[in-house]
Coordinates of C-alpha atoms (C1' of nucleotides) in Angstrom, one line a residue:
Chain J
X209 CA 36.0 -110.5 -24.2
X210 CA 34.9 -108.1 -21.5
X211 CA 32.5 -105.5 -22.6
X212 CA 32.9 -101.8 -21.9
X213 CA 29.6 -100.5 -20.7
X214 CA 28.3 -97.0 -19.9
X215 CA 26.6 -96.5 -16.6
X216 CA 23.3 -95.6 -18.2
X217 CA 23.2 -99.0 -19.9
X218 CA 24.3 -101.1 -16.9
X219 CA 20.9 -102.5 -16.1
X220 CA 21.1 -104.6 -19.3
X221 CA 24.3 -106.3 -18.1
X222 CA 23.4 -107.6 -14.6
X223 CA 25.3 -110.8 -13.9
X224 CA 28.0 -110.1 -16.5
X225 CA 31.6 -109.0 -16.1
X226 CA 31.8 -105.4 -17.3
X227 CA 34.3 -102.7 -17.6
X228 CA 33.5 -99.0 -16.7
X229 CA 35.8 -96.2 -17.8
X230 CA 35.6 -92.9 -16.1
X231 CA 36.7 -90.7 -13.2
X232 CA 36.7 -91.2 -9.5
X233 CA 33.8 -89.2 -8.1
X234 CA 34.2 -90.2 -4.5
X235 CA 36.2 -92.8 -2.5
X236 CA 35.4 -94.0 0.9
X237 CA 37.7 -96.7 2.4
X238 CA 36.9 -99.0 5.2
X239 CA 40.0 -101.0 6.0
X240 CA 40.2 -103.8 3.5
X241 CA 37.4 -102.4 1.4
X242 CA 37.1 -99.4 -0.9
X243 CA 33.9 -98.0 -2.1
X244 CA 34.7 -96.1 -5.3
X245 CA 32.0 -94.0 -6.9
X246 CA 32.9 -93.8 -10.6
X247 CA 31.3 -91.4 -13.0
X248 CA 31.6 -91.9 -16.8
X249 CA 29.6 -89.0 -18.1
X250 CA 26.4 -91.0 -18.4
X251 CA 26.0 -91.6 -14.7
X252 CA 27.7 -92.7 -11.5
X253 CA 28.1 -96.3 -10.3
X254 CA 29.4 -97.7 -7.1
X255 CA 32.4 -100.1 -7.4
X256 CA 33.3 -102.3 -4.5
X257 CA 36.9 -103.2 -4.2
X258 CA 37.7 -105.9 -1.6
X259 CA 41.4 -106.2 -0.8
X260 CA 41.4 -109.9 -1.4
X261 CA 39.8 -109.7 -4.8
X262 CA 42.3 -107.5 -6.6
X263 CA 46.0 -107.2 -7.2
X264 CA 47.6 -105.6 -4.1
X265 CA 49.1 -102.8 -6.1
X266 CA 45.7 -101.8 -7.4
X267 CA 44.2 -101.8 -3.9
X268 CA 47.0 -99.7 -2.5
X269 CA 47.0 -97.2 -5.4
X270 CA 43.3 -96.8 -5.3
X271 CA 43.5 -95.9 -1.6
X272 CA 45.7 -93.0 -2.6
X273 CA 43.8 -91.9 -5.7
X274 CA 42.0 -88.5 -5.2
X275 CA 38.8 -87.2 -6.6
X276 CA 38.7 -87.1 -10.5
X277 CA 41.5 -89.7 -10.9
X278 CA 40.9 -91.3 -14.2
X279 CA 40.3 -95.0 -13.8
X280 CA 38.9 -98.1 -15.4
X281 CA 37.4 -100.8 -13.3
X282 CA 36.3 -104.3 -14.3
X283 CA 34.2 -106.8 -12.3
X284 CA 30.9 -108.6 -11.9
X285 CA 27.9 -106.4 -12.1
X286 CA 25.1 -107.2 -9.7
X287 CA 22.0 -105.6 -8.2
X288 CA 22.4 -104.4 -4.7
X289 CA 19.9 -102.3 -2.8
X290 CA 22.6 -100.9 -0.6
X291 CA 24.3 -99.2 -3.6
X292 CA 23.3 -95.8 -4.8
X293 CA 21.5 -96.4 -8.1
X294 CA 20.8 -100.0 -7.2
X295 CA 23.8 -101.6 -9.0
X296 CA 27.3 -102.1 -8.1
X297 CA 30.4 -103.7 -9.6
X298 CA 32.4 -106.2 -7.6
X299 CA 35.8 -105.3 -8.9
X300 CA 38.5 -107.8 -9.8
X301 CA 40.7 -105.8 -12.1
X302 CA 41.4 -102.1 -12.8
X303 CA 43.8 -99.5 -14.0
X304 CA 44.5 -96.0 -12.7
X305 CA 45.4 -93.9 -15.7
X306 CA 46.2 -90.9 -13.7
X307 CA 46.1 -90.6 -9.9
X308 CA 45.0 -87.1 -9.0
X309 CA 45.7 -85.0 -5.9
X310 CA 44.0 -81.8 -5.0
X311 CA 41.1 -81.6 -7.3
X312 CA 39.8 -78.1 -6.7
X313 CA 36.0 -78.8 -6.5
X314 CA 35.1 -81.1 -3.6
X315 CA 31.7 -82.4 -2.9
X316 CA 31.5 -79.7 -0.2
X317 CA 30.2 -76.2 -0.6
X318 CA 31.8 -73.6 -2.8
X319 CA 31.0 -70.0 -3.5
X320 CA 29.6 -69.0 -6.8
X321 CA 32.7 -66.9 -7.7
X322 CA 35.0 -69.9 -7.1
X323 CA 32.7 -72.2 -9.1
X324 CA 32.5 -69.8 -12.1
X325 CA 36.3 -69.5 -12.0
X326 CA 36.5 -73.3 -12.3
X327 CA 33.6 -73.7 -14.7
X328 CA 35.7 -76.1 -16.8
X329 CA 35.8 -78.5 -13.9
X330 CA 32.4 -77.5 -12.4
X331 CA 30.9 -79.1 -15.5
X332 CA 31.8 -82.5 -14.0
X333 CA 29.5 -82.0 -11.0
X334 CA 26.3 -83.9 -10.7
X335 CA 24.2 -80.7 -10.7
X336 CA 25.8 -79.3 -13.9
X337 CA 25.6 -82.7 -15.5
X338 CA 21.9 -82.7 -14.9
X339 CA 21.3 -79.2 -16.2
X340 CA 23.4 -79.7 -19.4
X341 CA 21.5 -82.9 -20.2
X342 CA 18.2 -81.1 -19.7
X343 CA 19.5 -78.3 -22.0
X344 CA 20.4 -80.9 -24.6
X345 CA 16.9 -82.4 -24.4
X346 CA 15.3 -78.9 -24.8
X347 CA 17.4 -78.3 -27.9
X348 CA 16.5 -81.7 -29.3
X349 CA 12.8 -81.2 -28.6
X350 CA 12.9 -77.8 -30.3
X351 CA 14.4 -79.2 -33.5
X352 CA 12.0 -82.2 -33.4
X353 CA 9.0 -79.9 -32.9
X354 CA 9.8 -77.7 -35.8
X355 CA 10.9 -80.5 -38.0
X356 CA 7.6 -82.4 -37.5
X357 CA 5.7 -79.2 -38.4
X358 CA 7.5 -78.6 -41.7
X359 CA 9.7 -75.8 -40.6
X360 CA 13.1 -75.4 -42.2
X361 CA 16.1 -74.5 -40.1
X362 CA 17.8 -71.5 -41.7
X363 CA 20.9 -70.1 -40.1
X364 CA 21.2 -66.3 -39.7
X365 CA 24.6 -64.5 -39.7
X366 CA 26.5 -63.7 -36.6
X367 CA 28.2 -60.7 -38.1
X368 CA 25.8 -58.0 -39.0
X369 CA 26.4 -54.5 -40.5
X370 CA 24.0 -52.7 -38.1
X371 CA 21.6 -53.1 -35.2
X372 CA 18.5 -55.2 -36.0
X373 CA 16.2 -53.4 -33.6
X374 CA 18.2 -50.2 -33.1
X375 CA 17.9 -50.3 -29.3
X376 CA 20.3 -52.6 -27.6
X377 CA 24.0 -51.9 -27.3
X378 CA 25.9 -54.2 -29.6
X379 CA 29.4 -55.6 -29.6
X380 CA 31.6 -54.0 -32.2
X381 CA 34.2 -56.1 -34.0
X382 CA 36.7 -54.9 -36.6
X383 CA 35.7 -56.3 -40.0
X384 CA 38.5 -55.6 -42.5
X385 CA 38.1 -52.0 -43.5
X386 CA 34.8 -51.6 -41.7
X387 CA 33.0 -52.2 -38.4
X388 CA 30.7 -55.2 -37.9
X389 CA 28.5 -56.0 -35.0
X390 CA 27.7 -59.3 -33.3
X391 CA 24.0 -60.1 -33.9
X392 CA 21.4 -59.4 -31.3
X393 CA 18.7 -61.2 -33.3
X394 CA 18.3 -63.3 -36.4
X395 CA 14.7 -62.1 -36.9
X396 CA 15.1 -59.9 -39.9
X397 CA 17.0 -62.6 -41.7
X398 CA 14.4 -65.1 -40.6
X399 CA 11.7 -62.9 -42.2
X400 CA 13.6 -63.0 -45.5
X401 CA 13.9 -66.8 -45.2
X402 CA 10.2 -67.2 -44.5
X403 CA 9.4 -65.4 -47.7
X404 CA 11.5 -68.0 -49.5
X405 CA 10.7 -71.2 -47.6
X406 CA 7.4 -70.5 -45.8
X407 CA 8.0 -71.7 -42.3
X408 CA 11.5 -71.4 -40.9
X409 CA 13.5 -71.0 -37.8
X410 CA 16.9 -69.8 -36.8
X411 CA 18.7 -71.1 -33.8
X412 CA 22.0 -69.8 -32.7
X413 CA 24.0 -67.6 -30.3
X414 CA 23.0 -64.0 -29.8
X415 CA 24.9 -61.1 -28.2
X416 CA 23.9 -58.1 -26.1
X417 CA 26.5 -55.6 -24.8
X418 CA 24.0 -54.3 -22.2
X419 CA 25.6 -54.0 -18.8
X420 CA 23.0 -56.2 -17.2
X421 CA 23.8 -57.9 -13.9
X422 CA 20.8 -60.0 -13.0
X423 CA 20.1 -63.7 -12.8
X424 CA 18.1 -63.4 -16.1
X425 CA 20.9 -62.0 -18.3
X426 CA 23.9 -63.1 -20.2
X427 CA 25.9 -61.2 -22.8
X428 CA 26.0 -64.3 -25.0
X429 CA 22.9 -66.5 -25.1
X430 CA 21.1 -68.8 -27.5
X431 CA 17.9 -67.8 -29.2
X432 CA 15.4 -69.7 -31.2
X433 CA 13.4 -67.6 -33.7
X434 CA 10.7 -69.2 -35.8
X435 CA 9.1 -67.1 -38.5
X436 CA 6.0 -68.0 -40.6
X437 CA 4.7 -66.5 -43.8
X438 CA 0.9 -66.1 -44.0
X439 CA 0.6 -66.0 -40.2
X440 CA -1.0 -63.8 -37.6
X441 CA -0.4 -63.0 -33.9
X442 CA -3.0 -65.7 -33.1
X443 CA -0.9 -68.3 -35.0
X444 CA 2.2 -67.3 -33.2
X445 CA 0.6 -67.5 -29.8
X446 CA -0.7 -70.9 -30.6
X447 CA 2.7 -72.0 -31.8
X448 CA 4.4 -70.7 -28.7
X449 CA 2.2 -72.5 -26.2
X450 CA 2.2 -75.8 -28.2
X451 CA 6.0 -75.6 -28.5
X452 CA 6.6 -75.0 -24.8
X453 CA 4.2 -77.8 -23.8
X454 CA 6.0 -80.1 -26.2
X455 CA 9.4 -79.2 -24.8
X456 CA 8.4 -79.8 -21.2
X457 CA 6.7 -83.1 -22.1
X458 CA 9.9 -84.2 -23.9
X459 CA 12.1 -83.3 -20.9
X460 CA 9.7 -85.1 -18.5
X461 CA 10.0 -88.2 -20.7
X462 CA 13.7 -88.2 -21.4
X463 CA 15.3 -86.5 -18.3
X464 CA 13.5 -87.7 -15.2
X465 CA 16.7 -88.8 -13.5
X466 CA 18.2 -85.3 -14.1
X467 CA 15.2 -83.5 -12.8
X468 CA 15.4 -85.7 -9.7
X469 CA 19.1 -84.6 -9.2
X470 CA 17.9 -81.0 -9.4
X471 CA 15.1 -81.8 -7.0
X472 CA 12.6 -80.3 -9.4
X473 CA 8.9 -80.5 -8.4
X474 CA 7.6 -82.6 -11.3
X475 CA 4.0 -81.8 -10.6
X476 CA 4.7 -78.2 -11.6
X477 CA 6.1 -79.3 -14.9
X478 CA 3.3 -81.8 -15.5
X479 CA 0.8 -79.0 -15.4
X480 CA 2.4 -77.3 -18.4
X481 CA -0.3 -78.1 -20.9
X482 CA -1.7 -75.9 -23.7
X483 CA -3.6 -73.7 -23.8
X484 CA -1.9 -71.2 -21.5
X485 CA -3.7 -68.3 -19.8
X486 CA -3.8 -65.1 -21.9
X487 CA -3.9 -61.5 -20.8
X488 CA -4.1 -58.4 -22.9
X489 CA -1.8 -55.6 -21.8
X490 CA -4.9 -53.7 -20.6
X491 CA -6.0 -56.7 -18.4
X492 CA -2.5 -57.1 -17.0
X493 CA -2.3 -53.4 -16.3
X494 CA -5.6 -53.6 -14.3
X495 CA -4.2 -56.4 -12.2
X496 CA -1.0 -54.4 -11.5
X497 CA -3.0 -51.3 -10.7
X498 CA -4.8 -53.2 -8.0
X499 CA -1.6 -54.7 -6.6
X500 CA -0.1 -52.9 -3.6
X501 CA 3.5 -53.8 -4.4
X502 CA 3.5 -52.6 -8.0
X503 CA 4.8 -49.3 -9.1
X504 CA 3.5 -49.8 -12.6
X505 CA 2.1 -46.9 -14.6
X506 CA -0.2 -47.4 -17.5
X507 CA 1.7 -47.1 -20.8
X508 CA 5.0 -48.3 -19.4
X509 CA 6.5 -51.7 -20.1
X510 CA 6.3 -54.1 -17.3
X511 CA 9.3 -54.2 -15.0
X512 CA 10.8 -57.5 -13.7
X513 CA 8.8 -57.3 -10.4
X514 CA 5.6 -56.7 -12.4
X515 CA 6.3 -59.8 -14.5
X516 CA 6.7 -61.8 -11.3
X517 CA 3.4 -60.5 -9.9
X518 CA 1.6 -61.5 -13.1
X519 CA 3.2 -64.9 -13.6
X520 CA 2.7 -65.9 -9.9
X521 CA -1.1 -65.8 -10.6
X522 CA -0.9 -68.8 -12.8
X523 CA 0.5 -72.4 -12.7
X524 CA 1.8 -72.2 -16.2
X525 CA 3.4 -69.6 -18.5
X526 CA 1.1 -66.6 -19.3
X527 CA 0.8 -64.9 -22.7
X528 CA 0.6 -61.2 -22.4
X529 CA -0.4 -59.6 -25.7
X530 CA -1.1 -56.2 -27.4
X531 CA 1.4 -53.9 -25.6
X532 CA 1.4 -50.1 -26.3
X533 CA 3.3 -49.4 -29.5
X534 CA 5.6 -47.0 -27.7
X535 CA 7.4 -49.7 -25.7
X536 CA 7.8 -52.1 -28.6
X537 CA 10.0 -52.5 -31.6
X538 CA 9.5 -50.7 -34.9
X539 CA 8.7 -53.8 -37.0
X540 CA 5.7 -54.8 -35.1
X541 CA 2.3 -54.5 -36.8
X542 CA -0.3 -52.3 -35.2
X543 CA -3.6 -53.7 -33.9
X544 CA -6.3 -52.7 -36.5
X545 CA -8.8 -52.6 -33.6
X546 CA -6.7 -50.3 -31.5
X547 CA -3.8 -48.6 -33.3
X548 CA -2.2 -47.6 -30.0
X549 CA -1.3 -51.2 -29.5
X550 CA 1.0 -53.7 -31.3
X551 CA 0.1 -57.2 -32.4
X552 CA 2.7 -58.7 -30.1
X553 CA 3.0 -61.2 -27.3
X554 CA 5.4 -61.8 -24.4
X555 CA 5.4 -65.2 -22.7
X556 CA 6.3 -64.9 -19.0
X557 CA 7.7 -68.1 -17.5
X558 CA 6.5 -69.2 -14.1
X559 CA 8.5 -68.9 -10.9
X560 CA 10.1 -65.5 -11.5
X561 CA 12.3 -66.5 -14.5
X562 CA 10.8 -63.6 -16.5
X563 CA 10.2 -63.2 -20.2
X564 CA 11.1 -66.4 -22.1
X565 CA 9.4 -65.5 -25.4
X566 CA 8.8 -62.2 -27.2
X567 CA 7.0 -62.3 -30.5
X568 CA 4.7 -60.4 -32.9
X569 CA 3.0 -60.1 -36.2
X570 CA 5.3 -58.0 -38.4
X571 CA 4.4 -54.8 -40.2
X572 CA 3.9 -56.0 -43.8
X573 CA 3.0 -52.6 -45.4
X574 CA 5.9 -50.9 -47.1
X575 CA 4.9 -47.3 -46.4
X576 CA 4.0 -47.9 -42.7
X577 CA 7.2 -49.8 -42.1
X578 CA 9.3 -47.0 -43.8
X579 CA 7.5 -44.5 -41.6
X580 CA 8.4 -46.5 -38.5
X581 CA 12.0 -46.7 -39.5
X582 CA 12.1 -42.9 -39.9
X583 CA 10.3 -42.3 -36.6
X584 CA 12.8 -44.4 -34.8
X585 CA 15.6 -42.6 -36.6
X586 CA 17.1 -45.8 -37.9
X587 CA 19.6 -45.7 -40.8
X588 CA 17.2 -46.1 -43.8
X589 CA 19.9 -47.3 -46.2
X590 CA 20.8 -50.2 -44.0
X591 CA 17.2 -51.5 -44.1
X592 CA 16.7 -51.4 -47.9
X593 CA 17.0 -55.2 -48.1
X594 CA 14.5 -55.6 -45.4
X595 CA 12.1 -53.2 -47.1
X596 CA 12.5 -55.3 -50.3
X597 CA 10.6 -58.0 -48.4
X598 CA 7.6 -55.6 -48.4
X599 CA 8.2 -54.5 -52.0
X600 CA 8.1 -58.0 -53.6
X601 CA 5.2 -60.2 -52.5
X602 CA 4.6 -58.9 -49.0
X603 CA 2.3 -61.1 -46.9
X604 CA 1.1 -61.1 -43.3
X605 CA 3.8 -62.9 -41.3
X606 CA 4.7 -63.5 -37.7
X607 CA 7.3 -65.1 -35.4
X608 CA 8.9 -65.0 -32.0
X609 CA 12.2 -65.4 -30.2
X610 CA 12.7 -67.8 -27.4
X611 CA 15.6 -67.4 -24.9
X612 CA 17.1 -70.9 -24.5
X613 CA 18.8 -70.4 -21.2
X614 CA 15.8 -68.8 -19.5
X615 CA 13.7 -71.7 -20.8
X616 CA 16.2 -74.3 -19.4
X617 CA 16.5 -72.4 -16.1
X618 CA 12.7 -72.4 -15.8
X619 CA 12.3 -76.1 -16.6
X620 CA 15.2 -77.0 -14.2
X621 CA 13.9 -74.7 -11.5
X622 CA 17.3 -73.0 -11.1
X623 CA 17.9 -69.5 -10.0
X624 CA 20.3 -68.1 -12.5
X625 CA 20.6 -68.5 -16.3
X626 CA 24.4 -68.7 -16.0
X627 CA 24.0 -72.3 -14.9
X628 CA 21.9 -73.1 -17.9
X629 CA 24.8 -72.6 -20.4
X630 CA 28.1 -74.5 -20.4
X631 CA 30.4 -71.4 -20.3
X632 CA 28.4 -68.3 -19.3
X633 CA 29.5 -64.9 -20.6
X634 CA 28.5 -62.1 -18.3
X635 CA 29.6 -58.5 -18.1
X636 CA 32.5 -59.2 -15.7
X637 CA 33.3 -62.8 -16.8
X638 CA 34.9 -63.9 -20.0
X639 CA 36.8 -66.9 -18.6
X640 CA 37.2 -69.8 -18.6
Chain M
rU1178 C1' 25.1 -46.0 -15.7
rC1179 C1' 22.8 -46.2 -10.7
rC1180 C1' 21.8 -48.7 -5.7
rC1181 C1' 23.2 -52.6 -2.1
rC1182 C1' 26.7 -56.4 -0.3
rG1183 C1' 31.3 -58.9 0.0
rA1184 C1' 36.9 -60.1 -0.1
rU1185 C1' 40.6 -63.8 6.4
rA1186 C1' 44.2 -71.1 5.4
rG1187 C1' 43.4 -74.9 -1.0
rC1188 C1' 37.6 -74.5 0.0
rU1189 C1' 33.3 -72.7 3.3
rC1190 C1' 33.3 -69.5 7.2
rA1191 C1' 34.3 -67.4 12.5
rA1192 C1' 37.2 -63.8 15.4
rU1193 C1' 34.2 -56.7 21.4
rG1194 C1' 40.1 -52.0 18.4
rG1195 C1' 44.3 -56.1 22.3
rU1196 C1' 48.0 -63.9 21.2
rA1197 C1' 44.3 -65.3 13.7
rG1198 C1' 40.5 -69.9 14.7
rA1199 C1' 36.9 -74.0 13.2
rG1200 C1' 34.9 -77.6 9.7
rC1201 C1' 36.2 -79.7 5.2
rA1202 C1' 40.4 -80.8 1.8
rC1203 C1' 45.4 -82.8 2.2
rC1204 C1' 49.2 -86.3 4.9
rC1205 C1' 49.9 -90.6 8.6
rG1206 C1' 47.4 -94.6 11.3
rG1207 C1' 42.7 -97.8 12.3
rC1208 C1' 38.2 -100.2 10.4
rU1209 C1' 34.6 -105.9 5.3
rG1210 C1' 28.9 -102.1 3.7
rU1211 C1' 30.3 -96.8 3.0
rU1212 C1' 26.4 -93.1 0.9
rA1213 C1' 29.4 -85.5 1.8
rA1214 C1' 31.5 -92.5 6.0
rC1215 C1' 33.6 -92.6 10.9
rC1216 C1' 37.6 -92.6 14.9
rG1217 C1' 42.8 -90.8 16.4
rG1218 C1' 47.1 -87.7 15.1
rG1219 C1' 49.4 -83.9 11.9
rU1220 C1' 50.5 -79.7 8.0
rU1221 C1' 48.2 -75.1 6.4
rG1222 C1' 48.1 -67.4 6.8
rU1223 C1' 51.8 -60.9 3.3
rU1224 C1' 43.5 -61.0 6.6
rG1225 C1' 42.3 -58.2 -1.9
rU1226 C1' 45.8 -53.5 -2.9
rA1227 C1' 47.6 -48.6 -1.3
rG1228 C1' 47.2 -44.9 2.2
rG1229 C1' 45.2 -42.9 6.9
rU1230 C1' 43.4 -42.7 12.4
rU1231 C1' 45.4 -45.2 16.9
rC1232 C1' 49.9 -47.1 22.1
rG1233 C1' 47.8 -51.0 19.1
rA1234 C1' 43.7 -52.3 13.0
rG1235 C1' 41.3 -58.6 10.2
rC1236 C1' 37.9 -55.0 12.7
rC1237 C1' 37.5 -47.7 12.1
rC1238 C1' 38.2 -44.0 7.7
rU1239 C1' 39.6 -42.9 2.3
rA1240 C1' 40.7 -44.5 -2.6
rC1241 C1' 41.4 -48.5 -5.8
rU1242 C1' 40.9 -53.7 -7.7
rC1243 C1' 38.1 -58.0 -8.1
rG1244 C1' 33.5 -60.3 -7.5
rG1245 C1' 28.3 -61.0 -6.1
rG1246 C1' 22.9 -59.3 -5.8
rG1247 C1' 19.4 -55.9 -7.9
rA1248 C1' 17.4 -51.7 -11.2
rG1249 C1' 17.2 -50.1 -16.2
rC1250 C1' 17.4 -52.8 -21.0
rC1251 C1' 15.9 -57.2 -22.9
rA1252 C1' 15.4 -63.4 -24.4

RNA sequence: UCCCCGAUAGCUCAAUGGUAGAGCACCCGGCUGUUAACCGGGUUGUUGUAGGUUCGAGCCCUACUCGGGGAGCCA
């Protein structure tokens, strides 16, 4: 009985006759010899097909099979230093399920517009394969991290009756007799869950109808939002840096091959160890004031170029805390030592990826929170359930939101977040 | 919403206002060690759309469409 083996497990089967099932990644023929690179989703293996070792129909058909033809090949697996990956299959039998002509994405160069138009096929490329496997490892690491620390995963709704923060533009959808919005954050719901379960996190898709056109923005992206009862800004900062260090360590352990495909500088990732550098807003403002290229004015939020200037000073993510209350959301608690500031933190990823985490201690006082809602002219009635959390057993609590695609882009060292999600949604792209 | 850039063969790109080209892909032939193989031969066009200037427009002008980069906003 010949065993079907995945490419990633081949090394356990050297010397055996094995069968690989996959797609033709590349074929180069040399007279009476074909080299077929076959990918099966777990990796790529070279299969050597000598004319004299296989049925003549198979040899002939393989010579005309184009890229991405679906094939199964069987033969003796042996180690060979000449083969990419170090193993190759000396084929004796095989089947071409479908012989393909004219696959749109060749191993040559393509423009980004063309690739995005063919994203459903672009997924098969080596580079996308590597990125999506890193993304998977990041997601798994996140769930492990929180599970090990006693957090409970609580899903927040996608349909919401109103804006969570009242700032971003939301997507409207008809909802029977009323209008609903696609969520821009699960945070308020996470706060409710934290009062019920202690330590929780939500992890799901998030939507912003902002007409952003940058390499850091998507209209649909995944956000992780942990929330802890009886917690402070300090607790959240510690959690954030420990989590990021854990994620990076897990990716380094489980996705070395993929990082190699992406030509990622591993030494940069190996430096990502807690604790991370911390700057107060005031300290960061001082740095920017002395920087010739910055147009920053004290009191403003940092622009994207400012964030790059700040993050370039460090070899790991930097935590910037205690921003002026004017530039931050209504639910953030004021710093008792300086009421002009919020107890909040942004984590800026290295290498220009921008803000990957935004978090804060939440305002837990009913009257202060109500005042904030009025100041921001938010619809008070819509927040009654949220205010209930301050009416019935209010406690200090804190949490943050992590942008998954920005984190993946940062770890992979890729330019644009649209490559860090299988099917990116941007202002001018809804397909495929 | 604002600023900048782009659109020519299936793909990536070239072409001083004067005959629309190359590489790759694809097809045929050759090759028992290729790594995006190589060698020889062959096929491939409503130059994004609509107007305008000109003897003549891929090239200049206007509008539009589609897309890309950035700002703002944010993760």
